[in-house]
Coordinates of N, CA, C and O in Angstrom, one line a residue:
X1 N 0.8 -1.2 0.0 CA 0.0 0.0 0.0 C 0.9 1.3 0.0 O 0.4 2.1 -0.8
X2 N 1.7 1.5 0.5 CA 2.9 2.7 0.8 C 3.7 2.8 -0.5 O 4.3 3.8 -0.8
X3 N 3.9 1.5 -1.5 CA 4.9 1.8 -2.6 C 6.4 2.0 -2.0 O 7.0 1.1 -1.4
X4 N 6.9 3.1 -2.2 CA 8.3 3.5 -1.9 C 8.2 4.6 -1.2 O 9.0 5.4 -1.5
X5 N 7.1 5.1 -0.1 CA 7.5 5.9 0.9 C 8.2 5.9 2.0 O 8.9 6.8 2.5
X6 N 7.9 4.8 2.3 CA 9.1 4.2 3.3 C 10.5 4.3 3.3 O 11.1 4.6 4.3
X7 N 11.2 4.1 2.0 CA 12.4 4.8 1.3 C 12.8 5.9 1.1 O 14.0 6.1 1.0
X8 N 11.8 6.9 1.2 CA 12.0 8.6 1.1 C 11.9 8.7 2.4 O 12.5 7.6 2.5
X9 N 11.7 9.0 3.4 CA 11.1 9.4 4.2 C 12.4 10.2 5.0 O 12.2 11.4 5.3
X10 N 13.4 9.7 5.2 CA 14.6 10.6 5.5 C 15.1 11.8 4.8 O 15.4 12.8 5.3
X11 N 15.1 11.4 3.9 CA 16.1 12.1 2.4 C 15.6 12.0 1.2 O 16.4 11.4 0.5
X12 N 14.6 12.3 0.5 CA 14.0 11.7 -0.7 C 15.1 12.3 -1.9 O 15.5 11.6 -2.8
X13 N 15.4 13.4 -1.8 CA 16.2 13.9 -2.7 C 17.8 13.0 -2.9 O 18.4 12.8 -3.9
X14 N 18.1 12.7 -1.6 CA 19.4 11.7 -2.2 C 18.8 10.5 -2.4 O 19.4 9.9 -3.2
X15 N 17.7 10.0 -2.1 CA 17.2 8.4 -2.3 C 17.1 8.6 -3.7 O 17.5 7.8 -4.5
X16 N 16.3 9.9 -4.1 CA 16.0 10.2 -5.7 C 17.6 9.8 -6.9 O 17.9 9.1 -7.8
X17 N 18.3 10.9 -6.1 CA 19.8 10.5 -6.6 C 20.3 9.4 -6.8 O 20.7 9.3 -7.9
X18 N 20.5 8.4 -5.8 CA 20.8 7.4 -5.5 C 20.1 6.6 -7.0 O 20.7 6.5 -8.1
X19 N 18.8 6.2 -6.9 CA 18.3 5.5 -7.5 C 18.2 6.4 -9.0 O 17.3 5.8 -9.5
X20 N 18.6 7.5 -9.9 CA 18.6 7.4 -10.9 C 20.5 7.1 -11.2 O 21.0 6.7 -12.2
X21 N 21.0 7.4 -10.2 CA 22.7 7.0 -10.5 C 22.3 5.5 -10.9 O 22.4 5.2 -12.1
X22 N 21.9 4.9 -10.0 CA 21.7 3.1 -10.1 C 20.7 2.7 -11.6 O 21.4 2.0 -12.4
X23 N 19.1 3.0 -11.9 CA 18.8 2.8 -12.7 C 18.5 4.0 -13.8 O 17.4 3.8 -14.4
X24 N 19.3 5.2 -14.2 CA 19.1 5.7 -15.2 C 18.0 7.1 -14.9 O 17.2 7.4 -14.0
X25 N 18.1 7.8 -15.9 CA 17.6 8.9 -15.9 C 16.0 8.6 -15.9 O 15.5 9.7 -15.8
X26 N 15.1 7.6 -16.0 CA 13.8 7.6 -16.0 C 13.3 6.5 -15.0 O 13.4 5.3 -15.2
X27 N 12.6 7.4 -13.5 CA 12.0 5.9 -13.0 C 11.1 5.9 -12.7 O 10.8 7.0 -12.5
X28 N 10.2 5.2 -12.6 CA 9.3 4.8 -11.9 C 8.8 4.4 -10.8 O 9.1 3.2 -10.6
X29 N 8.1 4.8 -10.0 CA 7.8 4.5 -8.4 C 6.6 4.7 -8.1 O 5.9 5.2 -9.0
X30 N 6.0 4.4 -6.8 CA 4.5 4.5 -6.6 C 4.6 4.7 -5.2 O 5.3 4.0 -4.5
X31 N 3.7 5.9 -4.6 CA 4.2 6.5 -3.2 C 2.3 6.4 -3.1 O 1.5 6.8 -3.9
X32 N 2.1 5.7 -1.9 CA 0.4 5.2 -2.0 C -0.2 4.8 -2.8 O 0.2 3.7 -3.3
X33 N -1.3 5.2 -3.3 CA -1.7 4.8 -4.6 C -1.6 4.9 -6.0 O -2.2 4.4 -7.0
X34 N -0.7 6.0 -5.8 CA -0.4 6.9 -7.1 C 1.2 6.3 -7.6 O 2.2 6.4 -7.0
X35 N 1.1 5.8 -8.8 CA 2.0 6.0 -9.8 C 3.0 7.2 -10.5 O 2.5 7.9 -11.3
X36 N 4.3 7.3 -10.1 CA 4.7 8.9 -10.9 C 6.1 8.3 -11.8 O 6.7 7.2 -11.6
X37 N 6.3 9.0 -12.5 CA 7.9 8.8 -13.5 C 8.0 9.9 -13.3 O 7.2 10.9 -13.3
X38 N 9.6 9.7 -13.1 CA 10.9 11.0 -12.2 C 11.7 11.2 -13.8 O 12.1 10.1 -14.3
X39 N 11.8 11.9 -14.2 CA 13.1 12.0 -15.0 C 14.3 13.3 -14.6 O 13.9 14.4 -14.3
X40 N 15.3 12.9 -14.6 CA 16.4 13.7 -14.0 C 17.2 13.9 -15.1 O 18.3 14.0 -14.8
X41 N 16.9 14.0 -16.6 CA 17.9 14.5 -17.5 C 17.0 15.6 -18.7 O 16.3 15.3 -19.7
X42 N 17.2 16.6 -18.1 CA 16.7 18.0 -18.6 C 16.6 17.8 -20.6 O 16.0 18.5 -21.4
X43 N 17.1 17.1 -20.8 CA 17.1 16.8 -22.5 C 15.7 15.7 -22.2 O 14.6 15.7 -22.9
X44 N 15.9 14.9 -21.4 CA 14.9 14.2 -22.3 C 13.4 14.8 -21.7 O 12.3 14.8 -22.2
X45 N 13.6 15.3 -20.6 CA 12.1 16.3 -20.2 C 11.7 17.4 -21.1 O 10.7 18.0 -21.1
X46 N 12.8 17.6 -21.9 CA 12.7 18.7 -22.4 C 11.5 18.0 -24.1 O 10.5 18.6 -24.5
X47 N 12.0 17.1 -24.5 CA 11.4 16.2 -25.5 C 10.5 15.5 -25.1 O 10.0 14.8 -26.0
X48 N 10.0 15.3 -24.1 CA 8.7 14.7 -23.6 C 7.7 16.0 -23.5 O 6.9 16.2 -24.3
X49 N 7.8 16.8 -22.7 CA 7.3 17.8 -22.5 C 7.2 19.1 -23.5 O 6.0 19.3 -23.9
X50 N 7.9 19.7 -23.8 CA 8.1 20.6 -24.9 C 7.9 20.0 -26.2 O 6.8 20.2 -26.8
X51 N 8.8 19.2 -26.8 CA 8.7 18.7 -28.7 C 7.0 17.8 -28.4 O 6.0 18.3 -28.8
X52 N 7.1 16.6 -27.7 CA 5.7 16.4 -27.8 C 4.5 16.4 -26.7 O 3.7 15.5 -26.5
X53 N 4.8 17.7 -26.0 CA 3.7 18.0 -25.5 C 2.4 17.7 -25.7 O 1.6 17.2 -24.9
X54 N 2.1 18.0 -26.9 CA 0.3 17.4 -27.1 C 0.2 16.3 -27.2 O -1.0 16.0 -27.3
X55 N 1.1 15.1 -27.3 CA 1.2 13.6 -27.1 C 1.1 13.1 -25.5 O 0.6 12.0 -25.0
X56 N 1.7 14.1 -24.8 CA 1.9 13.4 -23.2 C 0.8 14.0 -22.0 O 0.5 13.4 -21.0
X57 N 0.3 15.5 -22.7 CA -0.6 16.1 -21.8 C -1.5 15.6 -21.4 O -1.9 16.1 -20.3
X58 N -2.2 14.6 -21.9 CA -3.5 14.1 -21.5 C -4.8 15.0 -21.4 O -5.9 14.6 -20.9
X59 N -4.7 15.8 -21.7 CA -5.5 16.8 -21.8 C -6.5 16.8 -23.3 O -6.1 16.7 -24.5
X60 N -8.1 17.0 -22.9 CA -8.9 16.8 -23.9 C -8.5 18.7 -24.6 O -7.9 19.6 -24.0
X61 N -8.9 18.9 -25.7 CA -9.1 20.0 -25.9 C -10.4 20.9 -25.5 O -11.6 20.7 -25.8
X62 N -10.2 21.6 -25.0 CA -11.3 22.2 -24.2 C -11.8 23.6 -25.3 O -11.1 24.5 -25.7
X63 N -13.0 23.3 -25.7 CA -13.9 24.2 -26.7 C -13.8 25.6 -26.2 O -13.3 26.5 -26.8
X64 N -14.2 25.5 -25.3 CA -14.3 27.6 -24.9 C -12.7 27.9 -25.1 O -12.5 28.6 -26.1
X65 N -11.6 27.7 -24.4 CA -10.5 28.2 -24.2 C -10.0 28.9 -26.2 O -9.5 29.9 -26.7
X66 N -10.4 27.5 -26.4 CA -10.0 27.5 -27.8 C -10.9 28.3 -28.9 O -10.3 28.9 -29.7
X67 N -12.3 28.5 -29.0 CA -12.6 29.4 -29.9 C -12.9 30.5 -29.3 O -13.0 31.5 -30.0
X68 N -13.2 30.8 -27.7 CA -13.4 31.7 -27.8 C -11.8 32.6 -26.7 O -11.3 33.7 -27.0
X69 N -11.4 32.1 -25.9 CA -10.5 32.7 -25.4 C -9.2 32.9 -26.2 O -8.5 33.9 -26.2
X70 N -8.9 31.9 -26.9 CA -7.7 32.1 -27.8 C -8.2 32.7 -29.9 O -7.5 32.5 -30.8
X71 N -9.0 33.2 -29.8 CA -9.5 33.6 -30.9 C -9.6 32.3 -31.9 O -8.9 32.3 -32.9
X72 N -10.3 31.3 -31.8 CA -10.3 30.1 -32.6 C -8.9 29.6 -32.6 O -8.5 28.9 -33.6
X73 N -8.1 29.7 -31.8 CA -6.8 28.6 -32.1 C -5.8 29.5 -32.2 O -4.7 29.3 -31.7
X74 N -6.3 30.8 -33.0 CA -4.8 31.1 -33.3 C -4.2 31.9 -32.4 O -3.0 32.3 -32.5

């Protein structure tokens, strides 16, 4: 039920360290019930987030914002 809170609870920031030295710039962990991916290499956040943002957002397009707050899209 806890996942990896147990693990943080001292120091999460060097435990964080620790474990991307050990497995790599992308991890995966689950702190209660929730699922998260940590990435610690500013390139590839940068390519997930920025280059394909509208792939990762999960985000529906929302009608008002878009025709009427942003002038139809543009």
């Amino acid at each position: 039920f806890l996942g990896h809170i147990p693990h943080l609870v001292k120091s999460p920031q060097l435990k964080l360290h620790e474990w991307h030295k050990e497995l790599g710039p992308i991890i995966h962990i689950k702190m209660g019930v929730k699922y998260f991916i940590i990435i610690s290499d500013p390139g590839i956040a940068h390519r997930i987030f920025v280059t394909n943002g509208i792939n990762t957002s999960s985000r529906s397009p929302n009608a008002f914002i878009t025709k009427y707050h942003s002038y139809d899209g543009r």
